[in-house]
JSON list of C-alpha atoms in Angstrom, two decimals:
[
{"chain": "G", "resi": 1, "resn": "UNK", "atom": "CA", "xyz": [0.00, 0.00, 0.00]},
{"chain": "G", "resi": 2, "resn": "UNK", "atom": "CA", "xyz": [2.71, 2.73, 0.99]},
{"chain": "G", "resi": 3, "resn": "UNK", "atom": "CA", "xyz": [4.62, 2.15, -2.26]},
{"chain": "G", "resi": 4, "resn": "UNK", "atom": "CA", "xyz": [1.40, 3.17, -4.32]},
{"chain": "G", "resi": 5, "resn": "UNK", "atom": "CA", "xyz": [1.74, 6.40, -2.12]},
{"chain": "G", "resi": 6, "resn": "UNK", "atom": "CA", "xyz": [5.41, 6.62, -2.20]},
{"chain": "G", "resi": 7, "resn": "UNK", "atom": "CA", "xyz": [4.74, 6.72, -6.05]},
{"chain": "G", "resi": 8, "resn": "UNK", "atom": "CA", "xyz": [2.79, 9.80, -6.15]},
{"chain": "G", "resi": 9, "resn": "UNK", "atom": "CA", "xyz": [-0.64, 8.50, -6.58]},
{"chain": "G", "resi": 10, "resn": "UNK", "atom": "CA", "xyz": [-2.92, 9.28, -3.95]},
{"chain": "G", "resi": 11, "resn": "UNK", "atom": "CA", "xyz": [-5.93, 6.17, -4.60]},
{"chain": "G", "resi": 12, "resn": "UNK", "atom": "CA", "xyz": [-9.98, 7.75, -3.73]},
{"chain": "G", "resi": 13, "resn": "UNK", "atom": "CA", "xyz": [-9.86, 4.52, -1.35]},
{"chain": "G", "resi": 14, "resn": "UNK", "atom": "CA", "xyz": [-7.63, 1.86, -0.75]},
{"chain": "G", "resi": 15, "resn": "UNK", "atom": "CA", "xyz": [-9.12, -1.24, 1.57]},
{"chain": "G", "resi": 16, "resn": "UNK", "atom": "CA", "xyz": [-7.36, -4.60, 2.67]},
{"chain": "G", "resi": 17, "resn": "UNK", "atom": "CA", "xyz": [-9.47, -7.76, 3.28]},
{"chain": "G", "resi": 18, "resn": "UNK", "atom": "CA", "xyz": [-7.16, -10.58, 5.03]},
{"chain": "G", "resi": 19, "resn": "UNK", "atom": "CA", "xyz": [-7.92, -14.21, 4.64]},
{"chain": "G", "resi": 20, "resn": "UNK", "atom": "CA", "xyz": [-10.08, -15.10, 7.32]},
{"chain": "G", "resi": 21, "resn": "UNK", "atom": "CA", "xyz": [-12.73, -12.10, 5.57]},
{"chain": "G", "resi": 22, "resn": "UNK", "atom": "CA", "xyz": [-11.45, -13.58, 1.93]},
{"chain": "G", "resi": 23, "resn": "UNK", "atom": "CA", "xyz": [-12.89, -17.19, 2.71]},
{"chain": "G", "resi": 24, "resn": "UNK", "atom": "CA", "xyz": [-16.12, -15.81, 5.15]},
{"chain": "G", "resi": 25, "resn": "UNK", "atom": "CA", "xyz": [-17.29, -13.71, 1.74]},
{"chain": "G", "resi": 26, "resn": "UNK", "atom": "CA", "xyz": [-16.34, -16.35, -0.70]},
{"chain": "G", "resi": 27, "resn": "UNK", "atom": "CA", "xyz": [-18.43, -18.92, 1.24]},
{"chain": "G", "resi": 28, "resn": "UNK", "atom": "CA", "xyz": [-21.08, -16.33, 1.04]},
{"chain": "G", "resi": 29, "resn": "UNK", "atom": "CA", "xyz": [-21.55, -14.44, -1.62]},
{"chain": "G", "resi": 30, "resn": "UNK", "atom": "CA", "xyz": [-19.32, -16.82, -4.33]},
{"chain": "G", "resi": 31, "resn": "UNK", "atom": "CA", "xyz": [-17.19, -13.06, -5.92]},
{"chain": "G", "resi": 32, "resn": "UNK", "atom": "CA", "xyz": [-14.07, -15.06, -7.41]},
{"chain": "G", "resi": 33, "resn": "UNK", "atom": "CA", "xyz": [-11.84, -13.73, -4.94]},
{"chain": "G", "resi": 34, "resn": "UNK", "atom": "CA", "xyz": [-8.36, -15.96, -4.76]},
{"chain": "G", "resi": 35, "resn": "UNK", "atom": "CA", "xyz": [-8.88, -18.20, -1.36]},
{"chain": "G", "resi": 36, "resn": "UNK", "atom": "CA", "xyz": [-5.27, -18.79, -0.91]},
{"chain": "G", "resi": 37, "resn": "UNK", "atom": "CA", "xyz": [-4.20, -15.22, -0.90]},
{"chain": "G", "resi": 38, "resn": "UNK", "atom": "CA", "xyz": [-2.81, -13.74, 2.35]},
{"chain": "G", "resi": 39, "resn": "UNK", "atom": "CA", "xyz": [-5.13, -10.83, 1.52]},
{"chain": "G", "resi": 40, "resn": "UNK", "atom": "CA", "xyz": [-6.84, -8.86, -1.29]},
{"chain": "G", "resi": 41, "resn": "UNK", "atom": "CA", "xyz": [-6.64, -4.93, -1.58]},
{"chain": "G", "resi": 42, "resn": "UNK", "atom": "CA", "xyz": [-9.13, -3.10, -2.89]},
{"chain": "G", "resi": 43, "resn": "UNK", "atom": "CA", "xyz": [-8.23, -0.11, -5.01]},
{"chain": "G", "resi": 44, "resn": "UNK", "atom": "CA", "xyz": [-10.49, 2.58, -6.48]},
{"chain": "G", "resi": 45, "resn": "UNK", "atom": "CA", "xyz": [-8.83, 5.52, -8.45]},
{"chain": "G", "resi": 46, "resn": "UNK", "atom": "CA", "xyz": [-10.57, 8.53, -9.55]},
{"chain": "G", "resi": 47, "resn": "UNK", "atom": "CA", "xyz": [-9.79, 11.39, -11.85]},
{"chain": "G", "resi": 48, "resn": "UNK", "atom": "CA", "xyz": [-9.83, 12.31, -15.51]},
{"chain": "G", "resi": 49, "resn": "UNK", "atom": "CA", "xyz": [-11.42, 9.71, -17.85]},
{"chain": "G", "resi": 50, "resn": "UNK", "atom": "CA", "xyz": [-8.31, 10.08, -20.23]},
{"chain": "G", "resi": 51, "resn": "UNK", "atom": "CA", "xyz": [-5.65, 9.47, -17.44]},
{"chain": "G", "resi": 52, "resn": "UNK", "atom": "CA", "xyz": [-7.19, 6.56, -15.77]},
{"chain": "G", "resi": 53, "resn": "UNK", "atom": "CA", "xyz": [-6.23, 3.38, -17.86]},
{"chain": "G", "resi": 54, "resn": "UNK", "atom": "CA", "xyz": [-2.07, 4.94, -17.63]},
{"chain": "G", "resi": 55, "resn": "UNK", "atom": "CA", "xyz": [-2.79, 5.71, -13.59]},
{"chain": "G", "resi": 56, "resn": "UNK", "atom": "CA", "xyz": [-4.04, 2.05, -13.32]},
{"chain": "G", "resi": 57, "resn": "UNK", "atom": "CA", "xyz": [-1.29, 0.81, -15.45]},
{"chain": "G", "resi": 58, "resn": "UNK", "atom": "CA", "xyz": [1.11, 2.27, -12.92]},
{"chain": "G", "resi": 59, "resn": "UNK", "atom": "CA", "xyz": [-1.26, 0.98, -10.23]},
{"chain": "G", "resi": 60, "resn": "UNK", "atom": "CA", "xyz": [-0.84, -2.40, -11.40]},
{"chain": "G", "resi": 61, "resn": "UNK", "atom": "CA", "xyz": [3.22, -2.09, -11.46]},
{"chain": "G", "resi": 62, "resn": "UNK", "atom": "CA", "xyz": [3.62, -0.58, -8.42]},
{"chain": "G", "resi": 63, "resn": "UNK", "atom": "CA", "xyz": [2.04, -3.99, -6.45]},
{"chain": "G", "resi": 64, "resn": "UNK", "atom": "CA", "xyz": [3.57, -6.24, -8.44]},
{"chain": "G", "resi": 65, "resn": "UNK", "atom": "CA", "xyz": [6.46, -5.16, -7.59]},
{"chain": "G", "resi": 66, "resn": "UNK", "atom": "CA", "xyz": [5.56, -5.20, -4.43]},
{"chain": "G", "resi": 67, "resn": "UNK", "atom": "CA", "xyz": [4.64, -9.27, -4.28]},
{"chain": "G", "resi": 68, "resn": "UNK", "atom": "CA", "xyz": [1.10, -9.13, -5.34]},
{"chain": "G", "resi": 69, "resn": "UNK", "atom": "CA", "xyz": [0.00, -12.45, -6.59]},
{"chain": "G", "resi": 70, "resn": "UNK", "atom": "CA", "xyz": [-2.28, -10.84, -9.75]},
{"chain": "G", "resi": 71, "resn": "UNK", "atom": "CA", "xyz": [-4.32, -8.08, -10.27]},
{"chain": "G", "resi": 72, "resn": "UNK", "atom": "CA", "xyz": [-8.21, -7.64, -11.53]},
{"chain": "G", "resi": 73, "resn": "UNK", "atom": "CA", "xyz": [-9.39, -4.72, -12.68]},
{"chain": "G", "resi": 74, "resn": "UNK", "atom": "CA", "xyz": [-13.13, -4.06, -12.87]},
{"chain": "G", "resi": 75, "resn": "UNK", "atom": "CA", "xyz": [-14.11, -4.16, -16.28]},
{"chain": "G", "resi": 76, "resn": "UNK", "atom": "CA", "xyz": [-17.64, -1.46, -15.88]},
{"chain": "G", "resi": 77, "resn": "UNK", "atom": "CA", "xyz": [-19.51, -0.10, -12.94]},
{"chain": "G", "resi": 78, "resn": "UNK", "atom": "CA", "xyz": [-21.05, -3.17, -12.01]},
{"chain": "G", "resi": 79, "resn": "UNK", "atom": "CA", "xyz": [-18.03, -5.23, -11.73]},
{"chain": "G", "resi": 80, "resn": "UNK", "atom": "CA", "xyz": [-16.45, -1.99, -9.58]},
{"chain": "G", "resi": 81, "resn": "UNK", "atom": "CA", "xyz": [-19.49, -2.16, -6.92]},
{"chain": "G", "resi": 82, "resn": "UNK", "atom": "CA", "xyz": [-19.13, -6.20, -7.52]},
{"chain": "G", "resi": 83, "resn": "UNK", "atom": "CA", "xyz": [-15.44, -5.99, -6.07]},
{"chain": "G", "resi": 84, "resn": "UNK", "atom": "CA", "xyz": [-16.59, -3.15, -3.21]},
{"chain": "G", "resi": 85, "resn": "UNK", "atom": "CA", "xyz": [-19.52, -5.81, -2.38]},
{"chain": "G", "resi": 86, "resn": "UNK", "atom": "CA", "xyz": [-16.93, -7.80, -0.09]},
{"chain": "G", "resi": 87, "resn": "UNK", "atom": "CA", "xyz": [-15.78, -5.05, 1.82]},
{"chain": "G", "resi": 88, "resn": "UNK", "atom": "CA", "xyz": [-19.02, -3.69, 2.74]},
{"chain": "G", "resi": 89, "resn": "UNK", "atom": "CA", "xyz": [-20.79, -7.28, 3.41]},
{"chain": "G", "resi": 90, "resn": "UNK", "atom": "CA", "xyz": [-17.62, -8.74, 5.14]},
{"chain": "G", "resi": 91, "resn": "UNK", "atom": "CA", "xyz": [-18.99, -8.11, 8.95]},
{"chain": "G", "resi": 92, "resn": "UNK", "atom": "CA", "xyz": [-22.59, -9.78, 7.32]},
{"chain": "G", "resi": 93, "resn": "UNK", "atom": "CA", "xyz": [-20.20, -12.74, 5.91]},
{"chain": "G", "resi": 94, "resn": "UNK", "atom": "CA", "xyz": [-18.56, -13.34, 9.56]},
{"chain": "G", "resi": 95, "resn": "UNK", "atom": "CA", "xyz": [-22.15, -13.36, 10.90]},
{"chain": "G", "resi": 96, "resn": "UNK", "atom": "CA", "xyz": [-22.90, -16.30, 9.38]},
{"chain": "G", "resi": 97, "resn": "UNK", "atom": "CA", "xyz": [-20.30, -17.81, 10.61]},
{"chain": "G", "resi": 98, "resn": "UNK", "atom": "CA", "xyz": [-20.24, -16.87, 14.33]},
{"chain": "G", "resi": 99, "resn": "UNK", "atom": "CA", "xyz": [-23.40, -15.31, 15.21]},
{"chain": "G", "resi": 100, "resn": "UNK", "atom": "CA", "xyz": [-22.26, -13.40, 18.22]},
{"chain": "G", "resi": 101, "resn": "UNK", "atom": "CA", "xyz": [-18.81, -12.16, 17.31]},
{"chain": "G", "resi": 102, "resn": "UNK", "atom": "CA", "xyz": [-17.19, -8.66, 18.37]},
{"chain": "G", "resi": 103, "resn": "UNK", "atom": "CA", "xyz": [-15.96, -6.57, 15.79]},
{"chain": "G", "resi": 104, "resn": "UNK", "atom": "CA", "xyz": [-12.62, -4.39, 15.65]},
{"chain": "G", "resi": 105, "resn": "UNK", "atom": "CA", "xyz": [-12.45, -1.95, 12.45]},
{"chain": "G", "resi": 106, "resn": "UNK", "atom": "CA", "xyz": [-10.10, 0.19, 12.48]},
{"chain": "G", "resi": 107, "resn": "UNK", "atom": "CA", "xyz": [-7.30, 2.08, 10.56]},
{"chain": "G", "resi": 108, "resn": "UNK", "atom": "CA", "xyz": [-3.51, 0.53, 10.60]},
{"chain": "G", "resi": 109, "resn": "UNK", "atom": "CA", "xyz": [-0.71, 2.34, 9.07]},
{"chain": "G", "resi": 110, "resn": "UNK", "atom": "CA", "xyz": [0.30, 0.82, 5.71]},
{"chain": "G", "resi": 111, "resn": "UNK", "atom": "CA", "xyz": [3.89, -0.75, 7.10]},
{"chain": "G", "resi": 112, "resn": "UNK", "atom": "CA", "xyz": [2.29, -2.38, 9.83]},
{"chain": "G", "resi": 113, "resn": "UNK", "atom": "CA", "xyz": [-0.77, -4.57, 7.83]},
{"chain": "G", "resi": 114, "resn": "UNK", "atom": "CA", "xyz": [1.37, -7.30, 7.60]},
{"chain": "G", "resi": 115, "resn": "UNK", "atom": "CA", "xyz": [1.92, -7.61, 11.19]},
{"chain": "G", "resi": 116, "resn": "UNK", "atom": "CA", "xyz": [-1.45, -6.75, 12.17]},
{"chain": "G", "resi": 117, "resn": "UNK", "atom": "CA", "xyz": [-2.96, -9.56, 9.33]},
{"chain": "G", "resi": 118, "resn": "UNK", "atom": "CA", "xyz": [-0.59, -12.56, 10.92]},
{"chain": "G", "resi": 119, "resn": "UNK", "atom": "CA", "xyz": [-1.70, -11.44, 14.39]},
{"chain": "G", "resi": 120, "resn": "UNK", "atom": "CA", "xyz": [-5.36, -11.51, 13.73]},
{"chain": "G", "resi": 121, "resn": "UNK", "atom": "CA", "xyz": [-4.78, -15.40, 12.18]},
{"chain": "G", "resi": 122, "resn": "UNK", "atom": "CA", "xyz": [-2.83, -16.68, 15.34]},
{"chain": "G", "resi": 123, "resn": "UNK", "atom": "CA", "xyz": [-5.87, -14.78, 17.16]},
{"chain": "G", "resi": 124, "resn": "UNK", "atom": "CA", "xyz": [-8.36, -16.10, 15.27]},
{"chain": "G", "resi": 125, "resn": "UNK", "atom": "CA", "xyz": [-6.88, -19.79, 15.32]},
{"chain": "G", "resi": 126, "resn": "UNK", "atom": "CA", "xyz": [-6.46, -19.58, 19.04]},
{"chain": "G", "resi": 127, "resn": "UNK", "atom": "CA", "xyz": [-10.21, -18.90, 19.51]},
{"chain": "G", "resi": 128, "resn": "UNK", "atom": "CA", "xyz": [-11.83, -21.33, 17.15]}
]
């Protein structure tokens, strides 16, 4: 995430879903998201219509570089809010899956994800 930052482009949102939320939505709601990724991040870029296709060209360098596994890029506005459906049913997805659960959303500086994604898998292992 920081080295999309550190090269100058400034994403409308950028949103991580680890594992444990991967396989909770895939079991749900069937999106084609990669269950053997550590996690998925979700990238939305805004600006001029002309500029978009180069700024999500260097997008797609930037994490490669960085280790990503692949990239998909929403075709149309439906496969966009397709993508963003995982992120905003992912506490629905864990519900079916542990009815009374206690939820921690919060904001984690880029460098420390990593960290903070392993943590939350010994976590969750230690409590299932």
């Amino acid at each position: 995430m920081s080295g999309i930052i550190a090269a100058g482009i400034i994403p409308a949102a950028l949103e991580m879903i680890d594992n444990i939320i991967i396989k909770a939505v895939e079991s749900w709601l069937h999106l084609g998201f990669p269950l053997d990724a550590g996690a998925v991040l979700l990238i939305e870029l805004d600006g001029l219509r002309d500029g978009l296709d180069a700024l999500a060209d260097r997008v797609c360098a930037v994490v490669m570089e960085k280790g990503a596994l692949s990239v998909r890029a929403a075709k149309d506005s439906a496969e966009r809010l397709l993508l963003w459906k995982a992120r905003k049913q992912a506490f629905g997805a864990v519900g079916r899956i542990c009815p009374s659960f206690y939820v921690q959303d919060g904001v984690i500086r880029a460098p420390n994800c990593p960290r903070r994604s392993r943590s939350s898998k010994r976590s969750a292992k230690n409590t299932a």
